[in-house]
mmCIF file of C-alpha atoms in Angstrom:
data_model
loop_
_atom_site.group_PDB
_atom_site.id
_atom_site.type_symbol
_atom_site.label_atom_id
_atom_site.label_comp_id
_atom_site.label_asym_id
_atom_site.label_seq_id
_atom_site.Cartn_x
_atom_site.Cartn_y
_atom_site.Cartn_z
ATOM 1 C CA MET A 256 3.707 -15.780 -8.752
ATOM 2 C CA SER A 257 5.901 -15.507 -12.081
ATOM 3 C CA GLY A 258 5.747 -14.249 -15.125
ATOM 4 C CA ARG A 259 2.903 -12.332 -16.041
ATOM 5 C CA GLU A 260 1.300 -11.875 -12.872
ATOM 6 C CA GLN A 261 -2.365 -12.209 -12.697
ATOM 7 C CA TYR A 262 -3.492 -10.556 -9.486
ATOM 8 C CA PRO A 263 -7.190 -10.968 -8.129
ATOM 9 C CA VAL A 264 -9.363 -7.867 -9.029
ATOM 10 C CA ILE A 265 -12.373 -6.057 -7.194
ATOM 11 C CA SER A 266 -15.194 -6.268 -9.421
ATOM 12 C CA TYR A 267 -15.768 -2.488 -9.715
ATOM 13 C CA THR A 268 -17.325 -0.168 -13.231
ATOM 14 C CA PRO A 269 -15.821 3.109 -12.812
ATOM 15 C CA ARG A 270 -18.038 6.318 -12.929
ATOM 16 C CA MET A 271 -15.554 8.342 -14.271
ATOM 17 C CA THR A 272 -13.364 7.714 -17.552
ATOM 18 C CA GLY A 273 -10.147 9.341 -18.508
ATOM 19 C CA PRO A 274 -6.425 8.628 -19.017
ATOM 20 C CA SER A 275 -4.569 7.161 -16.511
ATOM 21 C CA ASP A 276 -0.792 6.172 -15.943
ATOM 22 C CA GLN A 277 -1.772 2.744 -14.662
ATOM 23 C CA PRO A 278 -4.358 0.029 -15.863
ATOM 24 C CA LEU A 279 -7.539 -0.373 -14.112
ATOM 25 C CA GLU A 280 -6.747 -4.024 -13.291
ATOM 26 C CA LYS A 281 -3.746 -2.952 -11.632
ATOM 27 C CA GLN A 282 -5.509 0.080 -9.810
ATOM 28 C CA LEU A 283 -8.130 -2.562 -8.435
ATOM 29 C CA VAL A 284 -5.972 -5.461 -6.872
ATOM 30 C CA ASP A 285 -8.153 -7.281 -4.465
ATOM 31 C CA LEU A 286 -5.766 -7.081 -1.021
ATOM 32 C CA GLU A 287 -8.497 -9.214 0.562
ATOM 33 C CA ARG A 288 -7.840 -12.005 -1.910
ATOM 34 C CA LEU A 289 -4.218 -11.463 -2.688
ATOM 35 C CA GLU A 290 -1.472 -13.589 -1.366
ATOM 36 C CA ALA A 291 1.896 -12.494 -0.911
ATOM 37 C CA GLU A 292 4.949 -11.894 1.363
ATOM 38 C CA GLY A 293 8.282 -10.257 1.327
ATOM 39 C CA TYR A 294 10.280 -7.057 1.808
ATOM 40 C CA MET A 295 8.612 -3.738 2.851
ATOM 41 C CA ARG A 296 9.494 -0.146 2.942
ATOM 42 C CA VAL A 297 7.542 2.675 4.525
ATOM 43 C CA VAL A 298 8.272 6.189 2.831
ATOM 44 C CA HIS A 299 7.298 9.494 3.420
ATOM 45 C CA HIS A 300 7.212 11.423 -0.023
ATOM 46 C CA GLY A 301 7.864 15.272 0.213
ATOM 47 C CA GLY A 302 4.605 17.280 0.183
ATOM 48 C CA GLU A 303 2.166 14.543 1.424
ATOM 49 C CA ARG A 304 1.056 14.298 4.625
ATOM 50 C CA GLY A 305 0.855 10.629 5.022
ATOM 51 C CA TYR A 306 3.010 7.626 4.460
ATOM 52 C CA HIS A 307 3.318 5.055 1.707
ATOM 53 C CA ILE A 308 3.801 1.259 2.493
ATOM 54 C CA LYS A 309 5.484 -0.371 -0.237
ATOM 55 C CA LEU A 310 4.889 -4.195 -0.532
ATOM 56 C CA VAL A 311 7.267 -5.864 -2.946
ATOM 57 C CA LEU A 312 5.606 -8.477 -4.739
ATOM 58 C CA ASN A 313 8.681 -9.579 -7.006
ATOM 59 C CA ASP A 314 11.503 -8.237 -8.897
ATOM 60 C CA ARG A 315 9.268 -6.222 -10.934
ATOM 61 C CA GLU A 316 6.434 -5.204 -9.209
ATOM 62 C CA ALA A 317 5.119 -3.843 -5.504
ATOM 63 C CA ILE A 318 1.684 -2.737 -3.978
ATOM 64 C CA SER A 319 1.581 0.804 -2.494
ATOM 65 C CA LEU A 320 -0.507 1.487 0.571
ATOM 66 C CA PHE A 321 -1.028 4.924 1.660
ATOM 67 C CA VAL A 322 -1.840 5.973 5.485
ATOM 68 C CA TRP A 323 -2.741 9.507 6.559
ATOM 69 C CA ASN A 324 -1.567 8.787 9.785
ATOM 70 C CA THR A 325 0.814 6.823 12.166
ATOM 71 C CA LYS A 326 -1.824 4.511 13.785
ATOM 72 C CA ILE A 327 -0.575 1.965 11.757
ATOM 73 C CA PHE A 328 2.622 1.694 13.216
ATOM 74 C CA GLN A 329 1.188 1.647 16.702
ATOM 75 C CA GLY A 330 -1.089 -1.459 16.131
ATOM 76 C CA LYS A 331 -4.098 0.794 15.925
ATOM 77 C CA ASN A 332 -7.152 0.701 13.437
ATOM 78 C CA THR A 333 -6.720 3.230 10.643
ATOM 79 C CA LEU A 334 -7.738 3.652 6.950
ATOM 80 C CA ALA A 335 -5.640 2.937 4.039
ATOM 81 C CA ARG A 336 -5.826 3.758 0.256
ATOM 82 C CA SER A 337 -4.375 1.154 -2.203
ATOM 83 C CA TYR A 338 -2.483 2.611 -5.179
ATOM 84 C CA GLY A 339 -2.607 -0.807 -6.389
ATOM 85 C CA VAL A 340 0.427 -2.714 -8.144
ATOM 86 C CA ILE A 341 3.246 -0.098 -9.063
ATOM 87 C CA PRO A 342 6.462 -0.616 -10.886
ATOM 88 C CA ILE A 343 9.386 -1.506 -8.394
ATOM 89 C CA GLU A 344 11.388 1.316 -9.337
ATOM 90 C CA GLU A 345 8.614 3.408 -7.330
ATOM 91 C CA ILE A 346 9.912 2.127 -3.949
ATOM 92 C CA GLU A 347 12.935 4.247 -4.531
ATOM 93 C CA VAL A 348 13.307 7.276 -2.167
ATOM 94 C CA ASP A 349 14.683 10.657 -3.931
ATOM 95 C CA PRO A 350 15.925 12.906 -1.210
ATOM 96 C CA GLU A 351 15.888 15.680 -3.834
ATOM 97 C CA GLU A 352 12.251 15.480 -4.024
ATOM 98 C CA GLY A 353 12.122 15.581 -0.157
ATOM 99 C CA ASP A 354 11.288 11.800 0.340
ATOM 100 C CA LYS A 355 12.260 10.179 3.521
ATOM 101 C CA LEU A 356 12.821 6.560 4.381
ATOM 102 C CA VAL A 357 10.936 5.957 7.443
ATOM 103 C CA ALA A 358 11.305 2.106 8.146
ATOM 104 C CA GLU A 359 12.047 -1.208 6.269
ATOM 105 C CA GLY A 360 11.054 -4.847 7.319
ATOM 106 C CA ARG A 361 8.929 -7.471 6.029
ATOM 107 C CA TYR A 362 5.220 -8.362 5.339
ATOM 108 C CA ARG A 363 2.692 -11.211 4.861
ATOM 109 C CA LEU A 364 -0.711 -10.949 3.316
ATOM 110 C CA ARG A 365 -2.987 -14.121 3.939
ATOM 111 C CA ARG A 366 -6.805 -14.313 3.569
ATOM 112 C CA GLY A 367 -7.137 -10.688 4.295
ATOM 113 C CA LEU A 368 -4.585 -10.415 7.110
ATOM 114 C CA LEU A 369 -1.702 -8.100 6.704
ATOM 115 C CA THR A 370 1.097 -8.560 9.059
ATOM 116 C CA LEU A 371 3.887 -5.648 9.067
ATOM 117 C CA VAL A 372 7.184 -6.386 10.749
ATOM 118 C CA ILE A 373 9.003 -3.299 11.126
ATOM 119 C CA GLU A 374 12.825 -4.232 11.728
ATOM 120 C CA LYS A 375 14.621 -1.111 10.961
ATOM 121 C CA THR A 376 13.668 2.540 11.715
ATOM 122 C CA TYR A 377 15.045 5.576 10.183
ATOM 123 C CA ASP A 378 12.655 7.927 12.028
ATOM 124 C CA PRO A 379 11.954 6.515 15.545
ATOM 125 C CA GLY A 380 9.394 9.453 16.100
ATOM 126 C CA THR A 381 7.128 7.898 13.316
ATOM 127 C CA ALA A 382 7.928 3.869 13.789
ATOM 128 C CA LYS A 383 9.691 1.665 16.292
ATOM 129 C CA PRO A 384 10.281 -1.911 15.712
ATOM 130 C CA CYS A 385 7.225 -3.957 16.007
ATOM 131 C CA THR A 386 4.813 -6.545 14.477
ATOM 132 C CA CYS A 387 1.313 -5.282 13.754
ATOM 133 C CA THR A 388 -1.540 -7.460 12.176
ATOM 134 C CA TYR A 389 -4.388 -6.144 10.573
ATOM 135 C CA ARG A 390 -7.544 -7.595 9.172
ATOM 136 C CA LEU A 391 -8.352 -5.724 5.856
ATOM 137 C CA ARG A 392 -11.770 -4.859 5.032
ATOM 138 C CA LEU A 393 -12.806 -3.091 1.830
ATOM 139 C CA LYS A 394 -14.348 0.511 2.733
ATOM 140 C CA GLY A 395 -15.239 1.322 -1.000
ATOM 141 C CA VAL A 396 -13.546 2.670 -4.127
ATOM 142 C CA LYS A 397 -12.599 6.200 -4.488
ATOM 143 C CA GLU A 398 -12.464 7.912 -7.807
ATOM 144 C CA TYR A 399 -10.934 11.004 -8.300
ATOM 145 C CA MET A 400 -8.462 13.137 -10.855
ATOM 146 C CA SER A 401 -4.958 13.176 -9.783
ATOM 147 C CA PRO A 402 -2.562 15.649 -11.140
ATOM 148 C CA LYS A 403 0.301 12.976 -11.061
ATOM 149 C CA HIS A 404 -1.763 10.030 -12.349
ATOM 150 C CA GLY A 405 -4.521 11.204 -14.008
ATOM 151 C CA HIS A 406 -7.739 9.387 -13.825
ATOM 152 C CA SER A 407 -7.481 7.080 -10.478
ATOM 153 C CA THR A 408 -9.812 4.516 -9.052
ATOM 154 C CA ARG A 409 -8.607 3.587 -5.557
ATOM 155 C CA PRO A 410 -9.759 1.066 -3.349
ATOM 156 C CA GLU A 411 -9.678 1.910 0.390
ATOM 157 C CA TYR A 412 -9.614 -0.698 3.260
ATOM 158 C CA PHE A 413 -10.415 -0.443 6.721
ATOM 159 C CA LEU A 414 -7.275 -1.918 8.847
ATOM 160 C CA ILE A 415 -8.629 -3.351 11.637
ATOM 161 C CA ALA A 416 -5.798 -4.299 14.409
ATOM 162 C CA SER A 417 -5.347 -7.715 15.513
ATOM 163 C CA ARG A 418 -2.420 -8.173 17.152
ATOM 164 C CA ARG A 419 0.773 -5.960 17.914
ATOM 165 C CA GLY A 420 3.672 -7.329 19.190
#
Protein backbone atom coordinates (compact mmCIF):
# COMPACT_ATOMS: atom_id res chain seq x y z
CA MET A 1 0.00 0.00 0.00
CA SER A 2 1.23 3.49 -0.72
CA GLY A 3 -0.03 7.04 -0.80
CA ARG A 4 -3.28 7.55 1.12
CA GLU A 5 -3.94 4.09 2.53
CA GLN A 6 -7.40 2.62 2.41
CA TYR A 7 -7.72 -0.28 4.82
CA PRO A 8 -10.56 -2.82 5.02
CA VAL A 9 -13.06 -1.70 7.66
CA ILE A 10 -15.44 -3.68 9.89
CA SER A 11 -19.06 -2.75 9.21
CA TYR A 12 -20.23 -1.38 12.56
CA THR A 13 -22.42 1.48 13.76
CA PRO A 14 -21.35 2.78 17.17
CA ARG A 15 -23.98 3.03 19.91
CA MET A 16 -22.06 5.85 21.61
CA THR A 17 -20.86 9.09 20.09
CA GLY A 18 -18.35 11.63 21.18
CA PRO A 19 -14.98 13.17 20.40
CA SER A 20 -12.09 10.83 19.66
CA ASP A 21 -8.44 11.31 18.73
CA GLN A 22 -8.82 8.74 15.91
CA PRO A 23 -11.30 8.55 13.00
CA LEU A 24 -13.72 5.59 13.18
CA GLU A 25 -12.39 4.01 9.96
CA LYS A 26 -8.89 3.86 11.52
CA GLN A 27 -10.28 2.29 14.73
CA LEU A 28 -12.28 -0.37 12.88
CA VAL A 29 -9.62 -1.75 10.52
CA ASP A 30 -10.57 -5.37 9.75
CA LEU A 31 -7.52 -7.47 10.63
CA GLU A 32 -9.14 -10.60 9.17
CA ARG A 33 -9.00 -8.97 5.72
CA LEU A 34 -5.90 -6.76 6.05
CA GLU A 35 -2.77 -8.02 4.27
CA ALA A 36 0.53 -6.64 5.56
CA GLU A 37 3.99 -7.63 6.71
CA GLY A 38 7.06 -5.98 8.12
CA TYR A 39 8.76 -4.90 11.32
CA MET A 40 7.06 -5.35 14.70
CA ARG A 41 7.84 -4.23 18.19
CA VAL A 42 6.39 -5.33 21.54
CA VAL A 43 6.07 -2.55 24.13
CA HIS A 44 4.94 -2.52 27.74
CA HIS A 45 3.66 0.99 28.51
CA GLY A 46 4.11 2.25 32.06
CA GLY A 47 0.94 1.94 34.14
CA GLU A 48 -0.64 -0.76 31.92
CA ARG A 49 -1.07 -4.44 32.71
CA GLY A 50 -0.44 -5.81 29.25
CA TYR A 51 1.55 -5.46 26.06
CA HIS A 52 1.13 -3.55 22.80
CA ILE A 53 2.24 -5.38 19.69
CA LYS A 54 3.00 -2.65 17.16
CA LEU A 55 2.83 -3.88 13.55
CA VAL A 56 4.42 -1.37 11.19
CA LEU A 57 2.41 -0.87 7.99
CA ASN A 58 4.53 1.79 6.26
CA ASP A 59 6.74 4.78 7.11
CA ARG A 60 3.76 6.69 8.58
CA GLU A 61 1.46 4.14 10.23
CA ALA A 62 1.28 1.00 12.35
CA ILE A 63 -1.40 -1.21 13.89
CA SER A 64 -1.45 -1.59 17.67
CA LEU A 65 -2.75 -4.85 19.17
CA PHE A 66 -3.12 -4.97 22.95
CA VAL A 67 -2.87 -8.27 24.84
CA TRP A 68 -3.51 -8.64 28.56
CA ASN A 69 -1.07 -11.51 29.19
CA THR A 70 2.01 -13.31 27.83
CA LYS A 71 0.13 -16.21 26.18
CA ILE A 72 0.72 -14.70 22.74
CA PHE A 73 4.48 -15.17 23.21
CA GLN A 74 3.97 -18.82 24.18
CA GLY A 75 1.88 -19.91 21.20
CA LYS A 76 -1.30 -20.17 23.32
CA ASN A 77 -4.82 -18.99 22.53
CA THR A 78 -5.54 -15.50 23.79
CA LEU A 79 -7.61 -12.35 23.25
CA ALA A 80 -6.38 -9.11 21.69
CA ARG A 81 -7.89 -5.64 21.33
CA SER A 82 -7.02 -3.66 18.21
CA TYR A 83 -6.27 0.01 18.66
CA GLY A 84 -6.42 0.30 14.89
CA VAL A 85 -4.12 2.36 12.72
CA ILE A 86 -1.86 4.64 14.74
CA PRO A 87 0.79 7.19 13.73
CA ILE A 88 4.25 5.61 13.41
CA GLU A 89 5.53 7.83 16.26
CA GLU A 90 3.40 5.80 18.69
CA ILE A 91 5.64 2.73 18.33
CA GLU A 92 8.39 4.60 20.19
CA VAL A 93 9.31 3.73 23.77
CA ASP A 94 9.48 6.50 26.38
CA PRO A 95 11.45 5.27 29.43
CA GLU A 96 10.52 8.47 31.31
CA GLU A 97 6.87 7.35 31.08
CA GLY A 98 7.79 3.88 32.36
CA ASP A 99 7.69 2.24 28.91
CA LYS A 100 9.80 -0.86 28.21
CA LEU A 101 10.77 -2.42 24.91
CA VAL A 102 10.03 -6.13 25.35
CA ALA A 103 10.86 -7.60 21.92
CA GLU A 104 11.40 -6.89 18.23
CA GLY A 105 10.98 -8.91 15.10
CA ARG A 106 8.73 -9.16 12.09
CA TYR A 107 5.19 -10.18 11.30
CA ARG A 108 3.02 -11.32 8.43
CA LEU A 109 -0.75 -10.90 8.26
CA ARG A 110 -2.52 -12.75 5.42
CA ARG A 111 -6.11 -13.97 5.10
CA GLY A 112 -6.72 -13.78 8.84
CA LEU A 113 -3.46 -15.54 9.79
CA LEU A 114 -1.03 -13.54 11.91
CA THR A 115 2.53 -14.84 12.18
CA LEU A 116 4.80 -13.18 14.75
CA VAL A 117 8.54 -13.80 14.52
CA ILE A 118 10.22 -12.64 17.72
CA GLU A 119 13.88 -12.24 16.81
CA LYS A 120 15.28 -10.17 19.67
CA THR A 121 14.07 -9.95 23.26
CA TYR A 122 14.88 -7.42 25.95
CA ASP A 123 12.79 -9.12 28.66
CA PRO A 124 13.40 -12.90 28.43
CA GLY A 125 10.99 -13.49 31.33
CA THR A 126 8.18 -12.23 29.09
CA ALA A 127 9.12 -13.25 25.54
CA LYS A 128 11.76 -15.50 24.01
CA PRO A 129 12.74 -15.76 20.33
CA CYS A 130 10.07 -17.82 18.57
CA THR A 131 7.62 -17.94 15.69
CA CYS A 132 3.92 -18.08 16.58
CA THR A 133 1.02 -18.21 14.12
CA TYR A 134 -2.55 -17.34 15.02
CA ARG A 135 -5.91 -17.46 13.24
CA LEU A 136 -7.75 -14.19 13.99
CA ARG A 137 -11.49 -14.36 14.69
CA LEU A 138 -13.48 -11.24 15.47
CA LYS A 139 -15.04 -11.57 18.93
CA GLY A 140 -16.90 -8.27 18.73
CA VAL A 141 -16.49 -4.53 19.07
CA LYS A 142 -16.01 -2.88 22.45
CA GLU A 143 -17.06 0.74 23.00
CA TYR A 144 -15.86 2.78 25.93
CA MET A 145 -14.76 6.23 26.98
CA SER A 146 -10.98 6.43 27.30
CA PRO A 147 -9.40 9.24 29.33
CA LYS A 148 -6.50 9.20 26.84
CA HIS A 149 -8.27 8.69 23.48
CA GLY A 150 -11.86 9.85 24.09
CA HIS A 151 -14.69 7.79 22.58
CA SER A 152 -13.14 4.46 21.57
CA THR A 153 -14.59 1.77 19.30
CA ARG A 154 -12.19 -1.18 19.43
CA PRO A 155 -12.45 -4.57 17.72
CA GLU A 156 -11.50 -7.53 19.87
CA TYR A 157 -10.14 -10.72 18.34
CA PHE A 158 -9.70 -14.28 19.47
CA LEU A 159 -6.15 -15.33 18.56
CA ILE A 160 -6.33 -19.08 17.98
CA ALA A 161 -2.89 -20.72 18.03
CA SER A 162 -1.99 -22.52 14.82
CA ARG A 163 1.73 -23.21 15.20
CA ARG A 164 4.68 -22.36 17.36
CA GLY A 165 8.32 -22.77 16.40
